[in-house]
CSV table of N, CA and C in Angstrom, one decimal:
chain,number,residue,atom,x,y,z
M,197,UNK,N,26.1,12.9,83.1
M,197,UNK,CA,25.2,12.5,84.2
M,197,UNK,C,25.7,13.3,85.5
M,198,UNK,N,24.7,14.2,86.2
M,198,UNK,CA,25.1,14.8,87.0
M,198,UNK,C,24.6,14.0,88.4
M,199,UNK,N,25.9,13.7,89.3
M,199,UNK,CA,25.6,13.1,90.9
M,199,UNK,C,27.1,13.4,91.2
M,200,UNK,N,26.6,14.2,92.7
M,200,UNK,CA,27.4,14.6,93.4
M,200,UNK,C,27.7,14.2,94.5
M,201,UNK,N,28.9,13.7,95.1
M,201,UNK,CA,28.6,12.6,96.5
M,201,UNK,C,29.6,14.0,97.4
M,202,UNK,N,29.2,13.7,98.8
M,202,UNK,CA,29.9,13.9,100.1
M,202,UNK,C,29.8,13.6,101.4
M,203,UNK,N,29.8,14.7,102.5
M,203,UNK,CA,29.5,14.1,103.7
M,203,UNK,C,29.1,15.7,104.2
M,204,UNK,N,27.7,15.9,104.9
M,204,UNK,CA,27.7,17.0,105.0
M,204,UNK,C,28.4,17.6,106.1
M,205,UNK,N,29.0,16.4,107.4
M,205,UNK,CA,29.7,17.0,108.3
M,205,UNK,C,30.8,17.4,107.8
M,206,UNK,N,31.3,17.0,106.6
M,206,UNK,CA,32.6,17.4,106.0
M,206,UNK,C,32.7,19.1,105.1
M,207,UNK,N,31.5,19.2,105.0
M,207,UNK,CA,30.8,20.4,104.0
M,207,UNK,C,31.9,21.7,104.8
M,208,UNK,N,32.5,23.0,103.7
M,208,UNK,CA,32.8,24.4,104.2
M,208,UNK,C,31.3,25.2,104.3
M,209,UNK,N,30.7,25.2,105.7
M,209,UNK,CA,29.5,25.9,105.6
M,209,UNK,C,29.9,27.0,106.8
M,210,UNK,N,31.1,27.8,106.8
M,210,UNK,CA,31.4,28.7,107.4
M,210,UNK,C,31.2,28.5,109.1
M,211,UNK,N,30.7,27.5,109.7
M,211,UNK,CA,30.1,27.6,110.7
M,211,UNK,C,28.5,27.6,110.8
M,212,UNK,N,27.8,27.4,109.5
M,212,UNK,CA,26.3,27.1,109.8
M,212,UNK,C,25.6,26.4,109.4
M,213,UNK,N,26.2,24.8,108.7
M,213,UNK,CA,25.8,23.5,108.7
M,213,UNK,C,24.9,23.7,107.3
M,214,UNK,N,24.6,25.1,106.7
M,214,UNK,CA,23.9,24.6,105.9
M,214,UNK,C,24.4,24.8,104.4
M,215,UNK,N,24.4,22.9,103.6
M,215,UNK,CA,25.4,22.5,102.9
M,215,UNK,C,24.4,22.7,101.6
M,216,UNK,N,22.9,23.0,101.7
M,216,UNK,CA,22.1,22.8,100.3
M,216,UNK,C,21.3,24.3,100.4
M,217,UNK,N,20.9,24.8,99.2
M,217,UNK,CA,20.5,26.0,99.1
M,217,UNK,C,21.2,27.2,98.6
M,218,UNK,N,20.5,28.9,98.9
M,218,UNK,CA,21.4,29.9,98.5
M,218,UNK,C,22.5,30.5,98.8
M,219,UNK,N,23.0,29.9,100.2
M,219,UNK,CA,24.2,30.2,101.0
M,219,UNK,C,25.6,30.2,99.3
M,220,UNK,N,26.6,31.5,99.9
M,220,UNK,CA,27.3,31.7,98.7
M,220,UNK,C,28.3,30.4,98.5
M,221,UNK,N,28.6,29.5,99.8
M,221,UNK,CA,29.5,28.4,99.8
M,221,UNK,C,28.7,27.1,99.0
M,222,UNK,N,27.7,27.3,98.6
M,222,UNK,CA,27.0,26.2,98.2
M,222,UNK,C,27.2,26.4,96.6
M,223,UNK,N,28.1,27.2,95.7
M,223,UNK,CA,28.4,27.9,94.8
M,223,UNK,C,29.8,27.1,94.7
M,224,UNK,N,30.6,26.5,95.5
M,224,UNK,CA,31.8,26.1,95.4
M,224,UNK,C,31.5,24.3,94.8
M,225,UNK,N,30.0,24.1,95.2
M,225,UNK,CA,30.0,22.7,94.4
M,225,UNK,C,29.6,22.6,92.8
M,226,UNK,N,31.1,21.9,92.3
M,226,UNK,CA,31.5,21.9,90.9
M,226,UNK,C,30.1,21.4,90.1
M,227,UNK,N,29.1,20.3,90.8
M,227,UNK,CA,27.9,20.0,89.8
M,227,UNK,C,26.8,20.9,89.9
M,228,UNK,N,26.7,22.4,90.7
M,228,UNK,CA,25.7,23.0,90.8
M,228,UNK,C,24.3,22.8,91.8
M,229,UNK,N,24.7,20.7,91.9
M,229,UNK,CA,23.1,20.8,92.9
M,229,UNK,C,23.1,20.8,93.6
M,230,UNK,N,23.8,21.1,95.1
M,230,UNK,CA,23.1,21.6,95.9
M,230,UNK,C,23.1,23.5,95.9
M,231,UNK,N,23.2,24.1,95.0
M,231,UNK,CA,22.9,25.6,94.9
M,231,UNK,C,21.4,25.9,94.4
M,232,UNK,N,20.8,26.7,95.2
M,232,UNK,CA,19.4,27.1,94.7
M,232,UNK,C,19.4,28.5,94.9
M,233,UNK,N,19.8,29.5,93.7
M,233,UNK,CA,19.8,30.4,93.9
M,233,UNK,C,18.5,31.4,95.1
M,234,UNK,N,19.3,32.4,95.6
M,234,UNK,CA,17.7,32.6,97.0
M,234,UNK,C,17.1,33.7,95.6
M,235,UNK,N,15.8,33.6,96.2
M,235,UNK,CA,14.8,34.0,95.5
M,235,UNK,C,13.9,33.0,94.1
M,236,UNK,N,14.8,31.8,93.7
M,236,UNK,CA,14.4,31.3,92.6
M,236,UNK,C,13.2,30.1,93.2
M,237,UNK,N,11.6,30.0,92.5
M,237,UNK,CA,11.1,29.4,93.2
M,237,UNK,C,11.1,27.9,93.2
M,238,UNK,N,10.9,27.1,93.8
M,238,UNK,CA,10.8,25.6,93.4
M,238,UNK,C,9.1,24.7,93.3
M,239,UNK,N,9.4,23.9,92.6
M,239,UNK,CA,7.8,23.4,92.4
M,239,UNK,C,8.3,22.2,93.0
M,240,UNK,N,6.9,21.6,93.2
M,240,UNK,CA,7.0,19.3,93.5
M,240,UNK,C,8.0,19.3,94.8
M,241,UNK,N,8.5,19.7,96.2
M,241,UNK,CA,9.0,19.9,97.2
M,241,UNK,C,8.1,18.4,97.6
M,242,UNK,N,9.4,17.3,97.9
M,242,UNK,CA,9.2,16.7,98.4
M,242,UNK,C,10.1,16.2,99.6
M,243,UNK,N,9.7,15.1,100.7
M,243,UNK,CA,10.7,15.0,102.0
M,243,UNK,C,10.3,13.4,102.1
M,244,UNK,N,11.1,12.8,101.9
M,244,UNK,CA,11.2,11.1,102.6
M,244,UNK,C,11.8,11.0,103.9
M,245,UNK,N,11.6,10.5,104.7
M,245,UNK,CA,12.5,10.0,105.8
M,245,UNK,C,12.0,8.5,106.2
M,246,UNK,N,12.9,7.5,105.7
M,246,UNK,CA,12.4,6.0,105.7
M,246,UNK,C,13.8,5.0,106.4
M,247,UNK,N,13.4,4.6,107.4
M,247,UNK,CA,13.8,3.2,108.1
M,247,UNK,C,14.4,1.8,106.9
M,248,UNK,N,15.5,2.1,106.2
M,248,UNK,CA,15.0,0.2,105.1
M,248,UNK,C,16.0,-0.6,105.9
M,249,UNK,N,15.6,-1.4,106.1
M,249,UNK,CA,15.6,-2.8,107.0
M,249,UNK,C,17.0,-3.2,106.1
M,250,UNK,N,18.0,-3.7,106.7
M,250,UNK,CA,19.1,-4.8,106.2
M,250,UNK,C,18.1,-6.0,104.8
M,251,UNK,N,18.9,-5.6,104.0
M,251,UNK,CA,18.6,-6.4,102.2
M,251,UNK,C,17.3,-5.8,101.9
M,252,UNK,N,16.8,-4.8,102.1
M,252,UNK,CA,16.0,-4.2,101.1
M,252,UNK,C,16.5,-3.2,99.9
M,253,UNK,N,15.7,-3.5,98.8
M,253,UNK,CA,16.4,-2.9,97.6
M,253,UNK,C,15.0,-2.7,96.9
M,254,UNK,N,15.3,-1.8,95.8
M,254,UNK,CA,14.4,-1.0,95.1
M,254,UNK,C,13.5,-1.7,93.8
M,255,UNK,N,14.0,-3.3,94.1
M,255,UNK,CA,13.4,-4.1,93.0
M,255,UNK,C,14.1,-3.3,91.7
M,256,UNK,N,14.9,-2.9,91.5
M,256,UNK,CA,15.1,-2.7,90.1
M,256,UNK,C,15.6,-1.2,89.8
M,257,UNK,N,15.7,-1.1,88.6
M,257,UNK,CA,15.7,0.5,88.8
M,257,UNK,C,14.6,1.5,89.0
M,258,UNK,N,14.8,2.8,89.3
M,258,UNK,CA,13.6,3.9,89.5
M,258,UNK,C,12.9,4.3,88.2
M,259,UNK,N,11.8,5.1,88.0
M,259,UNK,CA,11.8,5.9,87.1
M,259,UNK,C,13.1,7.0,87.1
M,260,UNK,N,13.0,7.2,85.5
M,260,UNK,CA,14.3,8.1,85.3
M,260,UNK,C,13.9,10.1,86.5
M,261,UNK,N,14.9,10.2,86.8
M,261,UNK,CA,14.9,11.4,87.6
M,261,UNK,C,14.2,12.5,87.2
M,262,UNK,N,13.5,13.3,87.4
M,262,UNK,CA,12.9,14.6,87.1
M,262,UNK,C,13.6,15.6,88.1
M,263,UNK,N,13.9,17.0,88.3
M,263,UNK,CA,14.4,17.9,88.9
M,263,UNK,C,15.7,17.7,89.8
M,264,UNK,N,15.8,17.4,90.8
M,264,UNK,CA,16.8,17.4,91.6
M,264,UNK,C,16.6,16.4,92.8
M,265,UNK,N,17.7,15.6,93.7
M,265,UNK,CA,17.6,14.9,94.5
M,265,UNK,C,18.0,14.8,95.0
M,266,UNK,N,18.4,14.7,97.0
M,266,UNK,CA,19.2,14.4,97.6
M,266,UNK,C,19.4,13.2,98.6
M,267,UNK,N,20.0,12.1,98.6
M,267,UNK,CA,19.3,11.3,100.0
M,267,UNK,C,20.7,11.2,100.7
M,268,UNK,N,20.6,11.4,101.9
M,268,UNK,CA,21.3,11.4,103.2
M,268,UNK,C,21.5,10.4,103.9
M,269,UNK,N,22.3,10.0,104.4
M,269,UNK,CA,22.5,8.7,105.6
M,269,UNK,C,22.2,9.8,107.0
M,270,UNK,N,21.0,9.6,107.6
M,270,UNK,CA,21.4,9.5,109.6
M,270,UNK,C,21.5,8.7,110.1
M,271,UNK,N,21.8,7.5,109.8
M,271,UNK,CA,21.9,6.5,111.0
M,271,UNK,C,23.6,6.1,111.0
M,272,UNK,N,23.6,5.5,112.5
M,272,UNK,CA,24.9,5.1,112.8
M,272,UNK,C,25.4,3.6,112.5
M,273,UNK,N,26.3,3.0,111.7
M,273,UNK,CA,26.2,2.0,111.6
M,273,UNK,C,25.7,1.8,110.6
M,274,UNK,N,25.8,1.9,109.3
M,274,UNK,CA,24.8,1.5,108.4
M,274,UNK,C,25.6,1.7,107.1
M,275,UNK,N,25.1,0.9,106.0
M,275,UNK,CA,25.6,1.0,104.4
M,275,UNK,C,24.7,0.6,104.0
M,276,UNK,N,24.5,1.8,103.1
M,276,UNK,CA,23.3,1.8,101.5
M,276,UNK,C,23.9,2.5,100.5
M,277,UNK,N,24.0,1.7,99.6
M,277,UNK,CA,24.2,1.8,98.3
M,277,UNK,C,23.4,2.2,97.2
M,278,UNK,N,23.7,3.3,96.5
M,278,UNK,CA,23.4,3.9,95.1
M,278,UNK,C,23.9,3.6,94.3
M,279,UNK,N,23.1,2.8,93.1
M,279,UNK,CA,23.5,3.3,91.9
M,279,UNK,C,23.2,4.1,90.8
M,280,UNK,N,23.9,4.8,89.9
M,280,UNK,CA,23.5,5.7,88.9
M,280,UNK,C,23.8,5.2,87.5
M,281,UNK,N,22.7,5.9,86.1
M,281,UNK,CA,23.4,5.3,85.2
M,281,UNK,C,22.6,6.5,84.0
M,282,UNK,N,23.0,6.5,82.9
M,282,UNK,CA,22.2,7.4,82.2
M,282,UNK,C,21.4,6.7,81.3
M,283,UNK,N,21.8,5.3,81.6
M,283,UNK,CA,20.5,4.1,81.2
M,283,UNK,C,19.8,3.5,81.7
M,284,UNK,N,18.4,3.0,81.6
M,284,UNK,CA,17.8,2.1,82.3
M,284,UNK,C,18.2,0.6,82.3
M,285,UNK,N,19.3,0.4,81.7
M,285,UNK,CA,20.2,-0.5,81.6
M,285,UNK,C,21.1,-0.9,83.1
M,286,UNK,N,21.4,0.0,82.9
M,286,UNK,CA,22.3,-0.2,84.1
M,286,UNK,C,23.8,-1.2,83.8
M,287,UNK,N,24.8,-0.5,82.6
M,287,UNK,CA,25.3,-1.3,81.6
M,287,UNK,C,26.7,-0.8,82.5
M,288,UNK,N,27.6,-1.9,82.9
M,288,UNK,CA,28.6,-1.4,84.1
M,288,UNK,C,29.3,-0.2,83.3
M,289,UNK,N,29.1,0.0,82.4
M,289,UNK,CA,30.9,0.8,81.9
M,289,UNK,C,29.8,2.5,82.1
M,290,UNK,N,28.5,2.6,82.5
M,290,UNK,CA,28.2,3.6,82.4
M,290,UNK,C,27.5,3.7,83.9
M,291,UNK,N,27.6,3.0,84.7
M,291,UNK,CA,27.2,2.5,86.3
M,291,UNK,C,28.4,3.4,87.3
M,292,UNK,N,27.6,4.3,87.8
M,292,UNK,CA,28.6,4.7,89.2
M,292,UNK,C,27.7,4.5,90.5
M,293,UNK,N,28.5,4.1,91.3
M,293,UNK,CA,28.1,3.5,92.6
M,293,UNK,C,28.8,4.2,93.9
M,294,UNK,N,27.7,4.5,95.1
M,294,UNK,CA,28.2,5.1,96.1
M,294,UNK,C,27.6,4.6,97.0
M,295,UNK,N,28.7,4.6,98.1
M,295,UNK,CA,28.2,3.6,99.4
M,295,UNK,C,28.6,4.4,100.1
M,296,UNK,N,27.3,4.9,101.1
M,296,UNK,CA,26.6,5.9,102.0
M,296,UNK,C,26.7,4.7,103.5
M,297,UNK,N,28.1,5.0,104.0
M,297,UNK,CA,28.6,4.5,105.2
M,297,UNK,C,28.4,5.3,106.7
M,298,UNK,N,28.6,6.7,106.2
M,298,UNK,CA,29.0,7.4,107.7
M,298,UNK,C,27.7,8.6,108.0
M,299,UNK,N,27.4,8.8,108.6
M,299,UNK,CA,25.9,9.5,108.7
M,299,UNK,C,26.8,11.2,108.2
M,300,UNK,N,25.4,11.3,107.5
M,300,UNK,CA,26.2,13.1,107.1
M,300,UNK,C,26.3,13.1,105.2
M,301,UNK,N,26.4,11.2,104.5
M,301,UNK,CA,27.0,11.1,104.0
M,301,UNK,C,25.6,10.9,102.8
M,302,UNK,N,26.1,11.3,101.9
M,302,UNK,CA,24.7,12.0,100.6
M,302,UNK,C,25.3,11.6,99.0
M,303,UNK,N,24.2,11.8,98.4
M,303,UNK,CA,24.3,11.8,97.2
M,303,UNK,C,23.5,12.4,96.5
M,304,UNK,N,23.2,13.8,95.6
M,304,UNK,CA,22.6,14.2,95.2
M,304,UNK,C,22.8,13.9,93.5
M,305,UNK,N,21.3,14.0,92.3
M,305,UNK,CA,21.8,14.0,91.6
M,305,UNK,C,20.5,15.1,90.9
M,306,UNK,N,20.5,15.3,89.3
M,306,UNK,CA,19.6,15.6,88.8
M,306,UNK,C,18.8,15.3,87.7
M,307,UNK,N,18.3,15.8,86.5
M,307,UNK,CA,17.1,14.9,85.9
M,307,UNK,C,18.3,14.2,84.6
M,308,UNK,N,17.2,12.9,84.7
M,308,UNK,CA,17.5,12.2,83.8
M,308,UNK,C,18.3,11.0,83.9
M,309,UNK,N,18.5,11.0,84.9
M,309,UNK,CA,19.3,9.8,85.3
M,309,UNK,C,18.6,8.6,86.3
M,310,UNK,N,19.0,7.7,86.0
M,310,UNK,CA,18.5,6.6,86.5
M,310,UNK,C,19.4,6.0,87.9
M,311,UNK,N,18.6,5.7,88.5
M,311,UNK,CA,19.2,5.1,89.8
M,311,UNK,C,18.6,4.0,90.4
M,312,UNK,N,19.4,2.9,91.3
M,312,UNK,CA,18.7,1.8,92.2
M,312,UNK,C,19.7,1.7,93.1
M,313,UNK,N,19.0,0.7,94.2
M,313,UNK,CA,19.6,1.5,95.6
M,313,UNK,C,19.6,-0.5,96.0
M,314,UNK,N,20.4,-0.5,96.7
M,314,UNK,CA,20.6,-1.9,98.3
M,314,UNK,C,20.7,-1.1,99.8
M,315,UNK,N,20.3,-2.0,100.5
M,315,UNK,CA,20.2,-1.6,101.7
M,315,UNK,C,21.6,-2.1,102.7
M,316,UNK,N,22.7,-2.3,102.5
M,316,UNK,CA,23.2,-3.2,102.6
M,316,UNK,C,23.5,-4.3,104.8
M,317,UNK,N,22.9,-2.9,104.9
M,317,UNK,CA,22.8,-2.9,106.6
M,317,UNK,C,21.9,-1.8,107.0
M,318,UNK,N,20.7,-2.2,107.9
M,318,UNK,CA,19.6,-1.7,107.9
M,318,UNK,C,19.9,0.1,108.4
M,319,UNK,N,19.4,1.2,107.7
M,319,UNK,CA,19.7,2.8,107.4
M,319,UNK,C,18.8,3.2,107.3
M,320,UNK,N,19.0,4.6,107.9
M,320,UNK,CA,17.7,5.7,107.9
M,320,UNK,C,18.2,6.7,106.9
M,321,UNK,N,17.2,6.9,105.3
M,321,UNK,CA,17.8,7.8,104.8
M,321,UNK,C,17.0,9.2,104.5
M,322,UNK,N,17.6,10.2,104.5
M,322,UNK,CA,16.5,11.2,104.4
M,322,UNK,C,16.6,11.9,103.2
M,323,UNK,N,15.1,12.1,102.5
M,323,UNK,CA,15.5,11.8,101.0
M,323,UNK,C,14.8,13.6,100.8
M,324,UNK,N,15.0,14.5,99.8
M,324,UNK,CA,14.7,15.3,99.4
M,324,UNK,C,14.4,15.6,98.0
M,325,UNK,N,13.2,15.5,97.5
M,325,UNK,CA,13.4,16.1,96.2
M,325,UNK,C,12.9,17.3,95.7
M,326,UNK,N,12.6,17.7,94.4
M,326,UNK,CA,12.4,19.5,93.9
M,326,UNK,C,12.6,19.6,92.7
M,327,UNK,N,12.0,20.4,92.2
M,327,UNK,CA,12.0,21.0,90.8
M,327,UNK,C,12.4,22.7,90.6
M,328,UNK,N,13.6,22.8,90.1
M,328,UNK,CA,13.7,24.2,90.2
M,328,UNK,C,12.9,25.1,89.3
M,329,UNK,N,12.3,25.9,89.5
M,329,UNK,CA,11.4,26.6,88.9
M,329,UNK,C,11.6,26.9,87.6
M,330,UNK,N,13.2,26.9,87.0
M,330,UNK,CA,13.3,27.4,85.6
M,330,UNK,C,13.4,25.9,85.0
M,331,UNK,N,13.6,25.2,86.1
M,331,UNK,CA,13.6,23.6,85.0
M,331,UNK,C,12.3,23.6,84.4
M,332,UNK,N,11.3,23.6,85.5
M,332,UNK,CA,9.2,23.4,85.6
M,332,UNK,C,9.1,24.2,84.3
M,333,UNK,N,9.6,25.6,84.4
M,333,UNK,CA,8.8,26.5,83.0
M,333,UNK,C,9.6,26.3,81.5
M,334,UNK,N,10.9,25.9,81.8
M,334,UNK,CA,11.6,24.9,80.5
M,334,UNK,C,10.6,23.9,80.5
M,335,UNK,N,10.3,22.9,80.9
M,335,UNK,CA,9.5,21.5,80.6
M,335,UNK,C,7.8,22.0,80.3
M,336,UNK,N,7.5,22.9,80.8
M,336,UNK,CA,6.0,23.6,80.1
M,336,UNK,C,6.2,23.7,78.5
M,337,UNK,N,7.5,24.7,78.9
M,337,UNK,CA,7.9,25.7,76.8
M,337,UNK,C,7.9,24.3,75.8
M,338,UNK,N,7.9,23.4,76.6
M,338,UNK,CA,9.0,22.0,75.4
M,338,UNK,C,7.5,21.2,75.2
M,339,UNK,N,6.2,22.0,75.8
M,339,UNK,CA,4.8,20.6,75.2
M,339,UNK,C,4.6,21.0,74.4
């Protein structure tokens, strides 16, 4: 199950904040997702940015993941909770959980995994998703 947690104010970005994409420092993260090699294209580019109010939760779990994902804490003051699983189960011994406290603070993951989320104090999270191009033309070859 690939999910990668940090803080991007914590990120080595040489001095130029940017912790996702082709930059060569984005190469030092051990799970691969935030590296997009430059020039490789991406399909399905999508952008959330959502307000969830203190005890809102995702009713359950998501659909299972397709391409790649990132969601971000900006707000100050806040805790939201992820969880991951490589089941729709959500069976504890295979359950990893990350609590997105300090703004900066992320979790990216990629396909095939399942996730559900608490709100646990009302958070602004900014969500990113994408399909890397070689995944898209892998998932074409496989109909």
């Amino acid at each position: 199950m690939k999910v990668q947690t940090g803080n991007a104010c914590d990120a080595e970005t040489n001095g130029t904040g940017w912790f996702l994409g082709f930059s060569d420092w984005t190469l030092n993260d051990p799970s691969g997702l935030l590296h997009v090699p430059k020039g490789e294209a991406l399909t399905g580019l999508c952008a959330k940015w959502y307000d969830h109010p203190s005890g809102d939760d995702s009713g359950g779990s998501k659909p299972v993941s397709e391409g790649r994902t990132i969601s971000i804490l900006v707000s100050e003051g806040s805790a939201f909770r992820i969880q991951f699983s490589p089941s729709p189960g959500f069976p504890p011994a295979e359950t990893h959980t990350v609590l997105l406290e300090r703004p900066g603070a992320f979790a990216a993951w990629g396909e095939g995994v399942y996730h559900r989320w608490h709100c646990l104090s009302r958070a602004t999270i900014f969500t990113i998703r994408w399909t890397p191009a070689t995944a898209a033309a892998k998932d074409e070859t496989s109909l």
